[in-house]
Coordinates of C-alpha atoms and ligand atoms in Angstrom, one line a residue:
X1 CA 6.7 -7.7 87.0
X2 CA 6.2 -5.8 84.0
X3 CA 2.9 -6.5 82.3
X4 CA 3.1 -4.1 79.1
X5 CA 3.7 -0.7 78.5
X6 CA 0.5 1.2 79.5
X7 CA 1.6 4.3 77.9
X8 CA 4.7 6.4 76.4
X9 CA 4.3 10.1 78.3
X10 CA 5.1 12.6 75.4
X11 CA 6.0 16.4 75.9
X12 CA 4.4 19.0 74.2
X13 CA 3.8 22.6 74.6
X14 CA 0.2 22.7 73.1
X15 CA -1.8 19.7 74.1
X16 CA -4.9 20.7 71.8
X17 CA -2.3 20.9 68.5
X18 CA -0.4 17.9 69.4
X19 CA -3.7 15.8 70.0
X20 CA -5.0 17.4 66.0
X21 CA -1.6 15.7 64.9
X22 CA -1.9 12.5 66.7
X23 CA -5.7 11.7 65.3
X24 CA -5.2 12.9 61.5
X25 CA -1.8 11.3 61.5
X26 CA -2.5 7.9 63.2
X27 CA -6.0 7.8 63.6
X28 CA -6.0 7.5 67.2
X29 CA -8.7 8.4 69.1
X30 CA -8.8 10.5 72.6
X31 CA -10.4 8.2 75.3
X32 CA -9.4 10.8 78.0
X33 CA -8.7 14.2 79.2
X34 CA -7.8 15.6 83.0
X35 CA -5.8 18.1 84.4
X36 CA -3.7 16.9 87.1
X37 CA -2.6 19.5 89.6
X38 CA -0.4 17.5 91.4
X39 CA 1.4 16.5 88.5
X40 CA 1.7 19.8 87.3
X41 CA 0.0 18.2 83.8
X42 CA -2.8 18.6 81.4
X43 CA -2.9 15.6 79.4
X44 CA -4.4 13.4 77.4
X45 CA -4.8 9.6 76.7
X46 CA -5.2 8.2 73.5
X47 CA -5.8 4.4 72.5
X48 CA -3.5 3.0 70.7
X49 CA -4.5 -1.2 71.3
X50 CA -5.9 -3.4 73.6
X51 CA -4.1 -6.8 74.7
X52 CA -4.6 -9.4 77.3
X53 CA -3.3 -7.4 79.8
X54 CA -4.8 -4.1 79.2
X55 CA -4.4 -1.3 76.5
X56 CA -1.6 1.0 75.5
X57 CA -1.8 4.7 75.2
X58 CA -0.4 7.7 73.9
X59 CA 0.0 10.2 76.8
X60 CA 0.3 13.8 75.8
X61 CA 1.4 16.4 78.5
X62 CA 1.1 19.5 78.6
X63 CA 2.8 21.7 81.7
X64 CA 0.3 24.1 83.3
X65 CA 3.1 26.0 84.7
X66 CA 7.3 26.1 83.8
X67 CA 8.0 25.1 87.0
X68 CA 6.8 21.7 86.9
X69 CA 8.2 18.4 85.8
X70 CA 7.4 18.6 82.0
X71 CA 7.7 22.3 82.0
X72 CA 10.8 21.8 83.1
X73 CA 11.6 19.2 80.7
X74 CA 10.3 21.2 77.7
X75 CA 12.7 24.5 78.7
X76 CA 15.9 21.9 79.0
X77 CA 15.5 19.2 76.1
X78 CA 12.1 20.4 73.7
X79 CA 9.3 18.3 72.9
X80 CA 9.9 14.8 73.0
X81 CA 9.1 11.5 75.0
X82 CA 9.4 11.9 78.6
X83 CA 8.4 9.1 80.5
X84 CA 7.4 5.4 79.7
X85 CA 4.6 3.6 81.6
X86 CA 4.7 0.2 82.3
X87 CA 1.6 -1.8 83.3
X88 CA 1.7 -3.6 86.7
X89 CA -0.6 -6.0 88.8
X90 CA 0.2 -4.7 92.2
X91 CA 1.7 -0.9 92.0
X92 CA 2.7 -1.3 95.7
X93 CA 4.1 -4.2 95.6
X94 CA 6.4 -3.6 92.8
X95 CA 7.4 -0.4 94.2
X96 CA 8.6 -2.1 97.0
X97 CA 10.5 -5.2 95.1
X98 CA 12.1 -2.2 92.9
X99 CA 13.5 -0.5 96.3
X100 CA 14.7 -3.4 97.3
X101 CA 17.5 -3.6 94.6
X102 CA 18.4 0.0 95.2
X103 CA 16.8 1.7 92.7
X104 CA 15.5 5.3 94.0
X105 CA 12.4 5.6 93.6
X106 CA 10.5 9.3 93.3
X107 CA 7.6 8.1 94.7
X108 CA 7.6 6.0 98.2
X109 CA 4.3 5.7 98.0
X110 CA 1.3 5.3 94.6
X111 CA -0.3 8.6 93.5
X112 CA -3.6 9.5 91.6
X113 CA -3.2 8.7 87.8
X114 CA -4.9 9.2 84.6
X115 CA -8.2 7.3 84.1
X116 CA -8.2 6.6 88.3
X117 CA -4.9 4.4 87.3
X118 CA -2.2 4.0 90.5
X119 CA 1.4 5.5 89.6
X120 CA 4.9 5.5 90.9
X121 CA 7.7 7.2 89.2
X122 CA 11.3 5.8 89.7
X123 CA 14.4 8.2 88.6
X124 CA 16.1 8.6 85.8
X125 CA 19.3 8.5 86.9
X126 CA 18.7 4.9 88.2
X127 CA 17.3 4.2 85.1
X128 CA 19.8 4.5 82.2
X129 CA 18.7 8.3 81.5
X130 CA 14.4 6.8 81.6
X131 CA 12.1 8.5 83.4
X132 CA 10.1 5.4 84.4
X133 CA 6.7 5.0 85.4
X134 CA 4.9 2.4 86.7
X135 CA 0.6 2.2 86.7
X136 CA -1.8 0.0 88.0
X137 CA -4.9 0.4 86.1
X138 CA -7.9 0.8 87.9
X139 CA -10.5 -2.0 88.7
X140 CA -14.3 -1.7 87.3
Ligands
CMX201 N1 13.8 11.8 81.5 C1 15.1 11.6 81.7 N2 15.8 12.4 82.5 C2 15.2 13.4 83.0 C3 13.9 13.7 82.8 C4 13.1 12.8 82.0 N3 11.8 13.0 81.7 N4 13.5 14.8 83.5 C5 14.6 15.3 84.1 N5 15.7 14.4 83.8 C6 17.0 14.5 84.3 C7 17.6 15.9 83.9 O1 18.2 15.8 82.6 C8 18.7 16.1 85.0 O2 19.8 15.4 84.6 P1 21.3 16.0 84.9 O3 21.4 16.1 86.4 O4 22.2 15.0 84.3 O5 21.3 17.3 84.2 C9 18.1 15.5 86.2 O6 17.1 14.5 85.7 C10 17.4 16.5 87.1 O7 16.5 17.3 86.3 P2 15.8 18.6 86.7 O8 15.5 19.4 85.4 O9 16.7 19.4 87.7 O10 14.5 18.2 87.3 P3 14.1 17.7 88.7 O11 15.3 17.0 89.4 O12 13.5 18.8 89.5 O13 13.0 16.6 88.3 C11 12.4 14.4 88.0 C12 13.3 15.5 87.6 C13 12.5 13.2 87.1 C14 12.7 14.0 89.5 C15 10.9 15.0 87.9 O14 10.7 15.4 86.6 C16 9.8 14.1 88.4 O15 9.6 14.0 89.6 N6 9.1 13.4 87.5 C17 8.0 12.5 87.9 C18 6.7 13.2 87.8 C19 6.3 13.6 86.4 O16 7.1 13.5 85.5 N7 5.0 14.0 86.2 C20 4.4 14.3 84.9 C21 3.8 13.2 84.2 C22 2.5 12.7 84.9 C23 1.9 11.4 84.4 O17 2.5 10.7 83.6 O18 0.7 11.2 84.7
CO202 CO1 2.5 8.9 82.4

């Protein structure tokens, strides 16, 4: 089901310091930048490598407001990671298959996603303590 891991979701308070530290430190390289209201996020995606089934990321968050997911997060436990992403063929699909051996899911249904991708978050507490996402890139 799992294809790779698209992306480790990192929690920051200043998105424009973090992504300085990211580039000089490991010379990765910003191939995106949104805001995205729904999530409650502005963020960032930086390439880390590509491989047969797609690239991985760095995802940077930053909350644009404390009462949002990662704003949250930041007042509980600090910076930190936050979420993993895994890659998926069919976000639907695996959402469904997931259900189906009682794990709660957060989202019944895919939302919008950096880069156009397709995401579902599942719970943490069904997770062993993970925030887990899961992303179907989108097709060119
Ligand atoms: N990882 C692991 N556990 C987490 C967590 C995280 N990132 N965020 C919250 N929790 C835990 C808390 O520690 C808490 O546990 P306890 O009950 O044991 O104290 C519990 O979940 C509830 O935490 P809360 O602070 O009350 O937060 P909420 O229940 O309001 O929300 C969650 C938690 C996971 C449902 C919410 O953060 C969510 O819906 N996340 C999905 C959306 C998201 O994270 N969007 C931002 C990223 C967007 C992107 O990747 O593109
Ligand atoms: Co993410």
């Amino acid at each position: 089901m799992l294809l790779r891991i698209d992306h480790v979701g990192i929690a920051c308070h200043n998105l424009e310091e973090k992504i300085e530290f990211y580039e000089t430190t490991f010379g990765l390289t910003v191939v995106s930048r949104e805001v995205n209201e729904e999530q409650g996020v502005k963020e960032a995606m930086l390439h880390v490598t590509d491989a047969p089934s797609g690239a991985s990321y760095v995802q940077l968050l930053e909350p644009l407001h404390p009462d949002t997911a990662v704003g949250k997060f930041l007042a509980k436990r600090g910076e930190g990671v936050h979420h993993i992403g895994y890659g998926v063929a069919d976000v639907t699909q695996a959402l469904q298959d997931i259900a189906a051996k009682g794990i709660k899911l957060i989202d019944e249904r895919p939302r919008h996603g950096s880069m156009g991708a397709s995401i579902a978050f599942l719970h943490p507490k069904d997770v062993g303590g993970v925030l887990t996402e899961l992303v179907e890139t989108a097709r060119h």
